[in-house]
Coordinates of C-alpha atoms in Angstrom, one line a residue:
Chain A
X1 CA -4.0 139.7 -108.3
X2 CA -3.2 138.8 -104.6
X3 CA -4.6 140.7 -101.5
X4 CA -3.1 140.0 -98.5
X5 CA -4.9 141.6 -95.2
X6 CA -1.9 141.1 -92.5
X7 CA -2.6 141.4 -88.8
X8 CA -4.5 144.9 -89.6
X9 CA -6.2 146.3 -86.4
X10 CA -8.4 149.2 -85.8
X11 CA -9.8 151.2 -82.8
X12 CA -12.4 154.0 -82.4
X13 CA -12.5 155.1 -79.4
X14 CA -12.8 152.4 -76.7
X15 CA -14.3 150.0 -79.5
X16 CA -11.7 147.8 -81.0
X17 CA -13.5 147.3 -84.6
X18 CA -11.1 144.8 -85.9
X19 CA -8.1 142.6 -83.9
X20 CA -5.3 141.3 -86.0
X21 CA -7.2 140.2 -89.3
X22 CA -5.4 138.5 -91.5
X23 CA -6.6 136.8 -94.7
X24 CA -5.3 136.7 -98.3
X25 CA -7.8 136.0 -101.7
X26 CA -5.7 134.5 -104.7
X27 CA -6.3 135.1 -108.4
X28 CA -9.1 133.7 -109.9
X29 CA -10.8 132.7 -106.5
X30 CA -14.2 134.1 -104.4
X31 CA -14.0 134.4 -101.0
X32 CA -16.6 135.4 -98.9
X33 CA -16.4 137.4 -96.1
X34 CA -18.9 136.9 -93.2
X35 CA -19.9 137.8 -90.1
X36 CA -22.5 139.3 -87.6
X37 CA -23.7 143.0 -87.9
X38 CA -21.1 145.0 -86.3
X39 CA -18.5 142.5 -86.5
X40 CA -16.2 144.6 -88.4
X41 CA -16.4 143.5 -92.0
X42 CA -17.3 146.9 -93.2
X43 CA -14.5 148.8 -91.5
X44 CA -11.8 146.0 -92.2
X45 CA -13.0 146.5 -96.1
X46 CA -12.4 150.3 -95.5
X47 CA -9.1 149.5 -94.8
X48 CA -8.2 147.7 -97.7
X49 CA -9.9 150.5 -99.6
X50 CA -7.7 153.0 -97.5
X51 CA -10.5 154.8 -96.6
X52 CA -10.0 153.8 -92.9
X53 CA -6.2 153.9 -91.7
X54 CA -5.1 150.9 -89.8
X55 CA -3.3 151.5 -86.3
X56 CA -1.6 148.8 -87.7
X57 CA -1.1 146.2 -90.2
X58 CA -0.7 146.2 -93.6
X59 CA -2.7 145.2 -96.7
X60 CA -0.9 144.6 -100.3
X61 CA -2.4 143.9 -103.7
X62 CA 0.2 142.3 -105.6
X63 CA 2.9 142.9 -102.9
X64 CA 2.1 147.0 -102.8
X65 CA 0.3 148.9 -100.9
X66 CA -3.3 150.7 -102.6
X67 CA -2.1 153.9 -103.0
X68 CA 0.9 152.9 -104.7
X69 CA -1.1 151.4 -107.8
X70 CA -0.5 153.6 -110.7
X71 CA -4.1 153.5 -111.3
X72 CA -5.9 152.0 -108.9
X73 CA -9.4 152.2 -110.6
X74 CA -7.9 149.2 -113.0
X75 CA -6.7 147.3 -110.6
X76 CA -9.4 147.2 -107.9
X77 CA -13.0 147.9 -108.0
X78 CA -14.9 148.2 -105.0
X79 CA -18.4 148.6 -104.6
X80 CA -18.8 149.6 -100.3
X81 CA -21.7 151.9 -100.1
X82 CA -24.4 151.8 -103.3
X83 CA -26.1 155.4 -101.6
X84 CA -22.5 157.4 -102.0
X85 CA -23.6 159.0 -105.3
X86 CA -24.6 162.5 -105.3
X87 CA -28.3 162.6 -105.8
X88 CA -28.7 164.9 -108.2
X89 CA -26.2 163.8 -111.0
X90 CA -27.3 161.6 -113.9
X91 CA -26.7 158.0 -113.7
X92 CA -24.5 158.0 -116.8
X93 CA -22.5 161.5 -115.1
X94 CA -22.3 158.9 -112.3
X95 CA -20.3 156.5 -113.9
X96 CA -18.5 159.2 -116.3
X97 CA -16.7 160.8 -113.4
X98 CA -15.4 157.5 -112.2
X99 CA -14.5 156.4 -115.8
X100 CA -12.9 159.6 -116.5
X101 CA -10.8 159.1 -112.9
X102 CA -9.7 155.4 -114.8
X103 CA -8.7 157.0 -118.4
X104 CA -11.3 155.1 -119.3
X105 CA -14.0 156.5 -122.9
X106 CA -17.5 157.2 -122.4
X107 CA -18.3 153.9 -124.8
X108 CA -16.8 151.9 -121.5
X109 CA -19.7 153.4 -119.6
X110 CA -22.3 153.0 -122.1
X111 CA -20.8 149.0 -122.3
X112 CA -21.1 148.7 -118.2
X113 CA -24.3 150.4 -117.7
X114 CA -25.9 148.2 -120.3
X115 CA -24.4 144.7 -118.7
X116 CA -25.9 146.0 -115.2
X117 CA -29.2 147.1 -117.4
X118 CA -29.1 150.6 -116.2
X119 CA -28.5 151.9 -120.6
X120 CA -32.1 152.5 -120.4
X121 CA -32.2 154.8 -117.4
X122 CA -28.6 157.0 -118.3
X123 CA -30.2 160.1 -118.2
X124 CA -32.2 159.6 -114.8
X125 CA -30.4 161.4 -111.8
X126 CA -29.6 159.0 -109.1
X127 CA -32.3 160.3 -106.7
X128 CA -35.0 158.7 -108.7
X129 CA -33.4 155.3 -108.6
X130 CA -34.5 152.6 -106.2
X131 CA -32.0 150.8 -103.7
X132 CA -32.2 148.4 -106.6
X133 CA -30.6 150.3 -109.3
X134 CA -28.5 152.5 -107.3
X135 CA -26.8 148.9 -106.1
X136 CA -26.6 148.1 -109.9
X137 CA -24.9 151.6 -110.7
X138 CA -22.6 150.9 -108.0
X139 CA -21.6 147.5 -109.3
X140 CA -21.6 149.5 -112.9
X141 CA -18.7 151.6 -111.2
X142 CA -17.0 148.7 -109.7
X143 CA -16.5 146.7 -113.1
X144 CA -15.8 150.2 -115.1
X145 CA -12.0 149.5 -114.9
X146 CA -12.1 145.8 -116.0
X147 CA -10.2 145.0 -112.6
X148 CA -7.7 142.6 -111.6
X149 CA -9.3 142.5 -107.9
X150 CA -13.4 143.0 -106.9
X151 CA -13.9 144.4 -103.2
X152 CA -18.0 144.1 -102.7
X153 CA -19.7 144.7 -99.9
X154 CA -22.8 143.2 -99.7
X155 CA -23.6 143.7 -103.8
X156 CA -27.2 141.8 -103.0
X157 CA -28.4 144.1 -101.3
X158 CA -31.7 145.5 -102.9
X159 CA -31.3 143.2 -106.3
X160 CA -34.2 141.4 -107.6
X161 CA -33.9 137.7 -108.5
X162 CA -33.1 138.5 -111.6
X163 CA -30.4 140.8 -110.4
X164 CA -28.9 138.1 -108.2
X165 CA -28.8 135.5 -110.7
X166 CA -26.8 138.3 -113.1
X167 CA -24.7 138.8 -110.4
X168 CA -23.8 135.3 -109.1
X169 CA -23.5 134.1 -112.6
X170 CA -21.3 137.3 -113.4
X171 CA -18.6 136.6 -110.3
X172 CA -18.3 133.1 -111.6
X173 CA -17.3 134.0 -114.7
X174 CA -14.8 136.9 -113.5
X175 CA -13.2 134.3 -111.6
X176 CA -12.8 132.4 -114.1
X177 CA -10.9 135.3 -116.0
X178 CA -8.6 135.4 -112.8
X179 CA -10.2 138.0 -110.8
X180 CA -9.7 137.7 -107.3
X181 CA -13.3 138.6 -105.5
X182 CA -13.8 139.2 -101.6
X183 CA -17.3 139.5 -101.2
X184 CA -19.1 140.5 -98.3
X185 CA -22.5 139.6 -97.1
X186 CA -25.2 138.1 -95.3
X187 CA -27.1 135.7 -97.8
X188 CA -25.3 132.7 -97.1
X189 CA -27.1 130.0 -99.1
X190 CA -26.4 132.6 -101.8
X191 CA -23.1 132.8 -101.5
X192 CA -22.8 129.3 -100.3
X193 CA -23.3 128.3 -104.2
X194 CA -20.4 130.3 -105.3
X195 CA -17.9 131.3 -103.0
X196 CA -14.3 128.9 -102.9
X197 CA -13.3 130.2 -99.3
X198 CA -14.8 131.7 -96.5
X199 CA -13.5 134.6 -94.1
X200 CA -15.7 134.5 -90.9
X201 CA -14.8 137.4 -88.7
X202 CA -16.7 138.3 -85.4
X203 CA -16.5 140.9 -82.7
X204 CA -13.3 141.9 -84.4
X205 CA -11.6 138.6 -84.5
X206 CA -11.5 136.4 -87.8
X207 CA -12.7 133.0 -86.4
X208 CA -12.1 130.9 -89.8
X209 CA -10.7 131.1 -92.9
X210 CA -10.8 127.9 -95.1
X211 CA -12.3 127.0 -97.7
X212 CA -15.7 126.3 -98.2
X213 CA -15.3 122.8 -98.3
X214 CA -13.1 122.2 -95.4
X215 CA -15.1 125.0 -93.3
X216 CA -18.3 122.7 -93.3
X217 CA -16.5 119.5 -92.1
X218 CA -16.6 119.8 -88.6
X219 CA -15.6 118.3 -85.7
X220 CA -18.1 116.3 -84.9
X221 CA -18.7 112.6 -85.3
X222 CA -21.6 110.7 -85.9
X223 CA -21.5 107.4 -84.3
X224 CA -24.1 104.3 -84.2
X225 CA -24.0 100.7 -82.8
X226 CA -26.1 97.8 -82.1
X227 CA -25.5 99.0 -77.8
X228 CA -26.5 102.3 -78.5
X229 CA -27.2 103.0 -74.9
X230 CA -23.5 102.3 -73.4
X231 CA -21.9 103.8 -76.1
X232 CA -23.4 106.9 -75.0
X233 CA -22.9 106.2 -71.6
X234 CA -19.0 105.8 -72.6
X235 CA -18.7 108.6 -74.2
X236 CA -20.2 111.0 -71.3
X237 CA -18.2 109.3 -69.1
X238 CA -15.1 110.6 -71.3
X239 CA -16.2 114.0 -70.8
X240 CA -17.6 114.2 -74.4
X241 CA -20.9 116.2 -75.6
X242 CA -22.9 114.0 -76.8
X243 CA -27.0 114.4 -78.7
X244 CA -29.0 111.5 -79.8
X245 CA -30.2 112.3 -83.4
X246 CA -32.1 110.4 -85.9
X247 CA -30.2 109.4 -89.1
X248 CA -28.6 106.8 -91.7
X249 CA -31.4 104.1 -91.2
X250 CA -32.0 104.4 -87.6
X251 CA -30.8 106.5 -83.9
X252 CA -27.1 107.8 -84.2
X253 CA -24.9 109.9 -81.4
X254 CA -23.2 113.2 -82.6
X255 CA -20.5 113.7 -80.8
X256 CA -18.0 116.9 -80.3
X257 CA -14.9 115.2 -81.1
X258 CA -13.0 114.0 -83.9
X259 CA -13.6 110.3 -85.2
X260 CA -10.2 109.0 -84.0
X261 CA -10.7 109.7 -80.4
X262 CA -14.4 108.5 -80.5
X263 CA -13.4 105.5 -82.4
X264 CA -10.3 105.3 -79.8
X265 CA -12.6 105.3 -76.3
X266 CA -15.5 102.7 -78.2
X267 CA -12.2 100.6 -78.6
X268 CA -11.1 100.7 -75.3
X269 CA -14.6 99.9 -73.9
X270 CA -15.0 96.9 -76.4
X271 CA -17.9 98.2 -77.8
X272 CA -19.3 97.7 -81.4
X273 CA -19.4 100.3 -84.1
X274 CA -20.9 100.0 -87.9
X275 CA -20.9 103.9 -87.8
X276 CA -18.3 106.2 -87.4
X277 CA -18.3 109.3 -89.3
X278 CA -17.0 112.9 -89.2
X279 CA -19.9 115.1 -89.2
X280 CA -20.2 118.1 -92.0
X281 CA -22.8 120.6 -91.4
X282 CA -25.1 120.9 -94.2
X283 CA -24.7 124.4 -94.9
X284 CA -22.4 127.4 -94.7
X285 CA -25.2 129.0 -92.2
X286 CA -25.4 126.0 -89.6
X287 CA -21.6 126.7 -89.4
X288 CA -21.2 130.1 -89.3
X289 CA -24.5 129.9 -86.5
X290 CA -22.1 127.6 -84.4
X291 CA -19.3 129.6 -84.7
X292 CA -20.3 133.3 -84.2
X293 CA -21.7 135.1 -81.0
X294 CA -25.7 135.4 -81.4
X295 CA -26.6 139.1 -81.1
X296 CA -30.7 138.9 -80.6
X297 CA -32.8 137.5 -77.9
X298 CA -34.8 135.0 -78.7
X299 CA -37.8 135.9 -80.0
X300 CA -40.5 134.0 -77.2
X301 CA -38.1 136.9 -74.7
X302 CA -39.7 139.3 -76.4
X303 CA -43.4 138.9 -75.8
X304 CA -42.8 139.8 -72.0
X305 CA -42.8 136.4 -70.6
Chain B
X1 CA 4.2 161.5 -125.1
X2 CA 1.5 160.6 -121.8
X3 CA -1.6 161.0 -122.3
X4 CA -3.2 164.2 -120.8
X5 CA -6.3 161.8 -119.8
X6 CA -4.2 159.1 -118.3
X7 CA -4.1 159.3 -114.6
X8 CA -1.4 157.5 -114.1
X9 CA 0.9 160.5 -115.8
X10 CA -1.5 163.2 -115.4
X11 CA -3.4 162.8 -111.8
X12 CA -4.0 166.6 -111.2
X13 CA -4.9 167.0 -114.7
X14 CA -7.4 164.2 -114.5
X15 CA -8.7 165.4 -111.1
X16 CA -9.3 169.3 -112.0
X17 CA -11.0 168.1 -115.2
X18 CA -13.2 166.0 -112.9
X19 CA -13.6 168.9 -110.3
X20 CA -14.6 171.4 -113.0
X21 CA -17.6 168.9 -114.6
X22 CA -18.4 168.7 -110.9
X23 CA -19.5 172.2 -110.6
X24 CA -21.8 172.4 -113.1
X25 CA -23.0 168.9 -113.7
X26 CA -25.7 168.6 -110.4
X27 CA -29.1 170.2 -110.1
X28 CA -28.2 172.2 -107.1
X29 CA -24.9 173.8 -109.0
X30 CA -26.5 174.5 -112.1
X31 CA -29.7 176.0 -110.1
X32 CA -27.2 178.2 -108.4
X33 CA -25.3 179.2 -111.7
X34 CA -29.1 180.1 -112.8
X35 CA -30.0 182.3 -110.1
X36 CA -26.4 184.4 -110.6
X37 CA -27.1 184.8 -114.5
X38 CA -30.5 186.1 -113.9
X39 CA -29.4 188.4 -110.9
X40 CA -26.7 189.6 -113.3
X41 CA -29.2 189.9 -116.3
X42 CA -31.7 191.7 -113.9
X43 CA -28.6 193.9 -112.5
X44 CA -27.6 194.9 -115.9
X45 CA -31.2 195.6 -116.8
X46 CA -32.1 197.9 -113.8
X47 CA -28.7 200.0 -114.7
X48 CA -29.3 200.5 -118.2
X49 CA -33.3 201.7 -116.9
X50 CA -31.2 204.1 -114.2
X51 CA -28.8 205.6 -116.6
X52 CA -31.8 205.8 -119.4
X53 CA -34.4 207.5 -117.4
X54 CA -31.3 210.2 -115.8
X55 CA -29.8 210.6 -119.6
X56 CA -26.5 209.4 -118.8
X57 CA -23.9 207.6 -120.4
X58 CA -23.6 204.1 -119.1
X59 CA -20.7 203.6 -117.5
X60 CA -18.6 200.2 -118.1
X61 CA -16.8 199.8 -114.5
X62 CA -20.0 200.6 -112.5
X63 CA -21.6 198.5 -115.0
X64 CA -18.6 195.7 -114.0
X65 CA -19.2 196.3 -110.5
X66 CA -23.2 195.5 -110.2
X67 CA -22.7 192.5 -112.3
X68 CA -20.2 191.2 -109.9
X69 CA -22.5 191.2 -107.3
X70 CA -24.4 188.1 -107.9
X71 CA -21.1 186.8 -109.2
X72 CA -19.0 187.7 -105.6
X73 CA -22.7 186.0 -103.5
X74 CA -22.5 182.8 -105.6
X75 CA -18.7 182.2 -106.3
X76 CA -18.4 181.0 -102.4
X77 CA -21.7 179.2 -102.5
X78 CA -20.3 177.2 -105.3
X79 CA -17.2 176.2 -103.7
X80 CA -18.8 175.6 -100.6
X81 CA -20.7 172.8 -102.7
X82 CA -17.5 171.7 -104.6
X83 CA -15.8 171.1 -101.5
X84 CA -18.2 169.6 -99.3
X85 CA -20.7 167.8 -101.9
X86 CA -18.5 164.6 -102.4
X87 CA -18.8 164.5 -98.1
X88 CA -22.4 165.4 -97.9
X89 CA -23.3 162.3 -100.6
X90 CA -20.6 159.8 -99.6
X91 CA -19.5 160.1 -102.9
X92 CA -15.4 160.0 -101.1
X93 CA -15.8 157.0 -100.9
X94 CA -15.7 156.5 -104.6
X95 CA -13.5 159.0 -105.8
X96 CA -10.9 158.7 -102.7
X97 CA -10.3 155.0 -103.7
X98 CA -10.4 155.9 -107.5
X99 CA -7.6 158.2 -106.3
X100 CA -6.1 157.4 -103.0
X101 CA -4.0 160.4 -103.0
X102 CA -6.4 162.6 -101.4
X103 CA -4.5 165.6 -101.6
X104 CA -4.8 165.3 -105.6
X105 CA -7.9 165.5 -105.1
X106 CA -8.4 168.3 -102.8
X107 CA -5.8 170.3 -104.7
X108 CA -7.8 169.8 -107.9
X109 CA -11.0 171.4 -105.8
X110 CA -9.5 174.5 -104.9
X111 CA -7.8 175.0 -108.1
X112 CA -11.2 174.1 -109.8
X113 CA -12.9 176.6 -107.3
X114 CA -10.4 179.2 -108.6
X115 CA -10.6 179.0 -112.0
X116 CA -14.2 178.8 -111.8
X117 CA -13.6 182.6 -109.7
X118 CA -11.4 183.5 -112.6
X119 CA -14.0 182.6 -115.1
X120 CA -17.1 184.3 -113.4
X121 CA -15.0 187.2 -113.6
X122 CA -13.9 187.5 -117.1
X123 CA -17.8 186.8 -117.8
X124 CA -19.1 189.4 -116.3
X125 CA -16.0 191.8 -117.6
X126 CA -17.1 190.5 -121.2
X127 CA -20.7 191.4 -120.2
X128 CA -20.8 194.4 -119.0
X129 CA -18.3 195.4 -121.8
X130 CA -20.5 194.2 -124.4
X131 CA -23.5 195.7 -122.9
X132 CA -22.1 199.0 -122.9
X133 CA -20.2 198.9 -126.6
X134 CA -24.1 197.9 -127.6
X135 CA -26.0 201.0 -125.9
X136 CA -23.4 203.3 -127.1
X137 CA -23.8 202.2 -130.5
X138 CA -27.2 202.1 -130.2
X139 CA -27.9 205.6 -128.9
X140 CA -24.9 207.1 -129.8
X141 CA -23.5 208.0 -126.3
X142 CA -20.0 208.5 -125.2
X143 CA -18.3 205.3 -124.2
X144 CA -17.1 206.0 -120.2
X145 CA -14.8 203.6 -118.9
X146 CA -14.5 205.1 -115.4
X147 CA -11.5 203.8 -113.2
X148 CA -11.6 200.6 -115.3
X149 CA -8.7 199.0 -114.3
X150 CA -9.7 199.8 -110.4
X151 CA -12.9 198.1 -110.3
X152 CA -11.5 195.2 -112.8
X153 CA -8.9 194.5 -109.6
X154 CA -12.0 195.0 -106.8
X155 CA -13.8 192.4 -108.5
X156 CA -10.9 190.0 -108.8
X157 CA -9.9 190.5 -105.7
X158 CA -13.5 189.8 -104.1
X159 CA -14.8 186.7 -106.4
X160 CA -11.3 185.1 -106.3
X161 CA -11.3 185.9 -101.8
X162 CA -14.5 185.0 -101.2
X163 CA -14.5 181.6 -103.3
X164 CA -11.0 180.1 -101.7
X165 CA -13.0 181.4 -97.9
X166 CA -15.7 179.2 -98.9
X167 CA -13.7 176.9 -100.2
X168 CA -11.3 176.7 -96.6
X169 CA -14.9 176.9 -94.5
X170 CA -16.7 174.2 -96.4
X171 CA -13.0 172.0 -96.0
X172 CA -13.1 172.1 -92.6
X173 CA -16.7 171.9 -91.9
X174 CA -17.7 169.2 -94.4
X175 CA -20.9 169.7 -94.4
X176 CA -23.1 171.9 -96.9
X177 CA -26.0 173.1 -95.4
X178 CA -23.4 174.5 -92.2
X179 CA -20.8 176.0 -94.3
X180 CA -23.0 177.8 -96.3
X181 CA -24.8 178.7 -92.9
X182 CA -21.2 179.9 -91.4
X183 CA -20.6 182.1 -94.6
X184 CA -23.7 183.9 -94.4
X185 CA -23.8 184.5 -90.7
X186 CA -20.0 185.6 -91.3
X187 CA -20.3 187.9 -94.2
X188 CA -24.0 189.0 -93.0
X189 CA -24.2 189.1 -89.4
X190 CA -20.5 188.8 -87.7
X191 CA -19.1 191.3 -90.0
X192 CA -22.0 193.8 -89.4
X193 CA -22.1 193.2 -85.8
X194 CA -18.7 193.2 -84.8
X195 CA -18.4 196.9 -85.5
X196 CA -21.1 197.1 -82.8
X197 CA -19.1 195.1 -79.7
X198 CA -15.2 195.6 -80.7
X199 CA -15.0 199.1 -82.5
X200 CA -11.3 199.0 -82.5
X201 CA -11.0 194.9 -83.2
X202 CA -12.9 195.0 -86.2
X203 CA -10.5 195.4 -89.2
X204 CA -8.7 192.8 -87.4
X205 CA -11.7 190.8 -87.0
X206 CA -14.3 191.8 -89.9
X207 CA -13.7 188.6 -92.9
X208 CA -13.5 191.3 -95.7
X209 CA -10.3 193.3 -94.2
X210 CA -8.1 191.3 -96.4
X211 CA -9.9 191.8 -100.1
X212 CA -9.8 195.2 -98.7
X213 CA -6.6 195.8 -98.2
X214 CA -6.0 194.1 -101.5
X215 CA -8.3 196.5 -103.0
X216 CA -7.5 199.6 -101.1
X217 CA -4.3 199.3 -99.5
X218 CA -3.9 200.1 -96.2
X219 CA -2.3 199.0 -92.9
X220 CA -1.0 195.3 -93.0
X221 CA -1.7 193.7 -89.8
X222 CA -5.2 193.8 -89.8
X223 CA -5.5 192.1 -93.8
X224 CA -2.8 189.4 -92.1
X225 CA -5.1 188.9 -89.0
X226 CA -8.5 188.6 -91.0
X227 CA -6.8 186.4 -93.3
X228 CA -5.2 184.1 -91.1
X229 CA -8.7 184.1 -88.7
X230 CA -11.2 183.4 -91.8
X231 CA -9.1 181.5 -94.4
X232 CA -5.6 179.6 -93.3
X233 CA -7.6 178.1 -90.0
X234 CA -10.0 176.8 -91.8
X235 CA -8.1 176.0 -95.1
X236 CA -5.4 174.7 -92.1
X237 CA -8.2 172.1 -90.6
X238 CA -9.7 171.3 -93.8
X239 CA -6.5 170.1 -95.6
X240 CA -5.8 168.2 -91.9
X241 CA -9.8 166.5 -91.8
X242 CA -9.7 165.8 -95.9
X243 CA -6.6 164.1 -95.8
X244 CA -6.4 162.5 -92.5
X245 CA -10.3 161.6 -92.3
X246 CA -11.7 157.7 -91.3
X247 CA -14.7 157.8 -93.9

């Protein structure tokens, strides 16, 4: 199943949560979808929910609109909030009342409950449940309908490691089976090891969306040379940023710019290269960190000095 | 033939089915169903004491009557907590994307809320019916029906008013603990008081003009008034914030 999130935009009151997002997540693909507290993941996943109404855009699964599935419950799970249960049902009444909302039998709950490893604890009422197990009920509740399309919003949250590893291992695998997964949260080396694409919205705005791969080659290039010291001299004097770092054997320049225009000015300058790379950043958090607005102070502003 | 349990042919269906497990499947609801059985059982006790100890013949619609009480207290507590319970938890979030058609869903609550009136009644009619075809069998005492059908219609009328005006207050508040606030302070204070500050005003204004006219008959304007003031606002802005509300 296809989602496609067109140009959807929201304001409440003079906050403008989300600005023209677009995205899409294909069949049998994860995409994570990331970004800085308050940046408007949670109320752009409300909206493809259709919990929060747009002021405008659209968002289709399969070329329709959500409330035009037949049955939505089999066609998209979502897991947004693991505390919206009603403390004081059972954990298998939990899941009943959503499988019963599917057409679904109570042996489909008994089967879900036990994959999350909640069979044990059926007859417990949701109060007595850590944040754990009520994230596990919630994921429960999202798989119930065997769905074409998975809508989580951060699903880690409160899992053990053992939980995580279910979970990661259990995505993969859904993908494989052609779900389409848009998965929101903040544990990027986690989600680093499973994601195909990455969404990065902040303050509103979606600020990439590539795949993972293609996300973490940046523009930067890493150049080196036996006149280290003019080369860097050349490249200031081009208007370029330029760090010394230490690397490949011995002192290389980083340099904001794309290898052809590095290579290009070195050229014109007559000055000797055996390095010229284009920089990747070695993980999905380096990236996002360079791309999104930092929200804290730093810490040593803290202490008063 | 579609399936009565498919949602796809049968949404209301699925939804009222839900709605009615709803009210009876949490620890608050079935705490509240407790206390109205035992208030009814204690009711039906302290009657059949009365009528023993004054050797008279019990009498089946005063008998209805008293157990309606805890019955006409507790139907709009319930659909107070019907309505507003899925808000107070979050749990809309769940069951408005498992159906996005939120007026399904809402429909299915009040229609839940007055079957569950409808039910209440009949129980307490089977009751008190069976509690007086017992002590006239077992003391051999004239079986007195009073004005029966009368009392059957007062009780109707109330349970079946008084759950759909909780049901239109806890709509358009949304939240428990205030609704069933609003309902008390309306049925036990505003009502009372009214009298007090707006003698002529109050059938207009008192929340129980309209099962009264129902019940009693009467002039028109003020059941119309009462009834527009204390059920469609309410059910008006409840139907507007359920089906138009950013959750």
């Amino acid at each position: 199943m296809t989602l496609l999130v067109n140009r959807i935009s929201k304001t409440f009151g003079a906050v403008q949560a989300v600005r023209e997002v677009s995205f899409s997540c294909e069949s049998s693909s994860i995409t994570g979808f990331i970004g800085p507290n308050g940046s408007g993941k949670s109320t752009t996943l409300k909206i493809v929910a259709g919990l929060v109404k747009p002021d405008s855009g659209t968002v289709l699964f399969n070329g329709q609109p959500y409330a035009s599935l037949a049955n939505p419950g089999r066609e998209v799970g979502f897991l947004l909030d693991p505390t919206a249960h009603h403390p004081g049902r059972s954990v298998r009444e939990t899941a009943l009342l959503s499988a019963i909302m599917m057409g679904h039998s109570k042996s489909r709950v008994h089967e879900v409950l036990e994959a999350v490893g909640l069979a044990t604890v059926s007859r417990r009422r949701v109060q007595t449940l850590s944040l754990g197990m009520r994230q596990r009920l919630s994921l429960a509740i999202a798989l119930l309908g065997e769905p074409k399309c998975l809508i989580l919003d951060e699903p880690g949250n409160g899992l053990d490691v053992e939980g995580m590893a279910w979970l990661n291992e259990a995505l993969r695998l859904l993908a494989l089976d052609g779900v389409s997964i848009l998965v929101s949260s903040h544990l990027l080396s986690e989600l680093e090891t499973y994601v195909d694409q990455v969404v990065i919205i902040d303050r509103g705005m979606v600020v990439a969306a590539e795949s993972l791969e293609h996300l973490k080659t940046t523009d930067r290039t890493h150049v080196s040379g036996p006149e280290l010291r003019n080369i860097e001299l050349a490249l200031r004097e081009a208007g370029l940023s330029v760090e010394a770092h230490d690397g490949y054997g011995s002192h290389y320049l980083e340099v904001r710019a794309l290898p052809e225009l590095v290579g290009e000015i070195l050229w014109k300058k007559h000055l000797q290269v055996n390095l010229l790379q284009q920089g990747k950043a070695d993980s999905l958090a380096e990236f996002y960190k360079g791309i999104t607005s930092p929200e804290f102070a730093s810490p040593n502003r803290t202490d008063g000095e | 033939m579609p399936s009565l349990s498919n949602p796809a042919t049968n949404p209301l269906g699925v939804a009222l089915y839900v709605e009615m497990r709803k009210l009876f499947d949490t620890r608050s609801a079935r705490w509240l169903l407790l206390f109205m059985g035992i208030s009814g059982i204690l009711a039906v006790g302290l009657v059949i004491v009365l009528s023993i100890m004054r050797h008279e013949p019990l009498n089946l619609s005063a008998l209805l009557v008293v157990l309606a009480l805890p019955a006409g207290f507790g139907t709009p507590i319930i659909a107070i907590l019907s309505i507003t319970s899925d808000w107070q938890h979050k749990d809309v979030i769940k069951f408005f994307t498992l159906q996005p058609r939120r007026g399904v869903i809402l429909g299915a609550k009040y229609l839940a809320v007055g079957l569950f009136a409808l039910a209440i009644m009949l129980l307490a009619s089977c009751l008190a019916l069976l509690t007086v075809l017992a002590i006239s069998a077992a003391t051999g005492s004239e079986l007195i029906y009073g004005e029966i059908g009368a009392n059957l219609w007062l009780v109707f009328c109330t349970t079946t008013v008084g759950a759909v005006s909780g049901a239109a207050v806890g709509s358009a508040i949304l939240s428990t603990p205030l609704a069933i606030i609003f309902v008390l302070f309306q049925s036990f204070v505003f009502d009372a008081l009214i009298g007090l500050v707006a003698e002529k005003a109050t059938p207009y204004l008192q929340s129980g003009s309209f099962a009264k006219f129902l019940t009693e008959g009467g002039d028109i304007l003020p059941a119309i008034t009462s009834c527009t003031i204390w059920i469609v606002i309410p059910a008006s802005i409840g139907i507007w914030r359920n089906l138009k509300s950013d959750i």
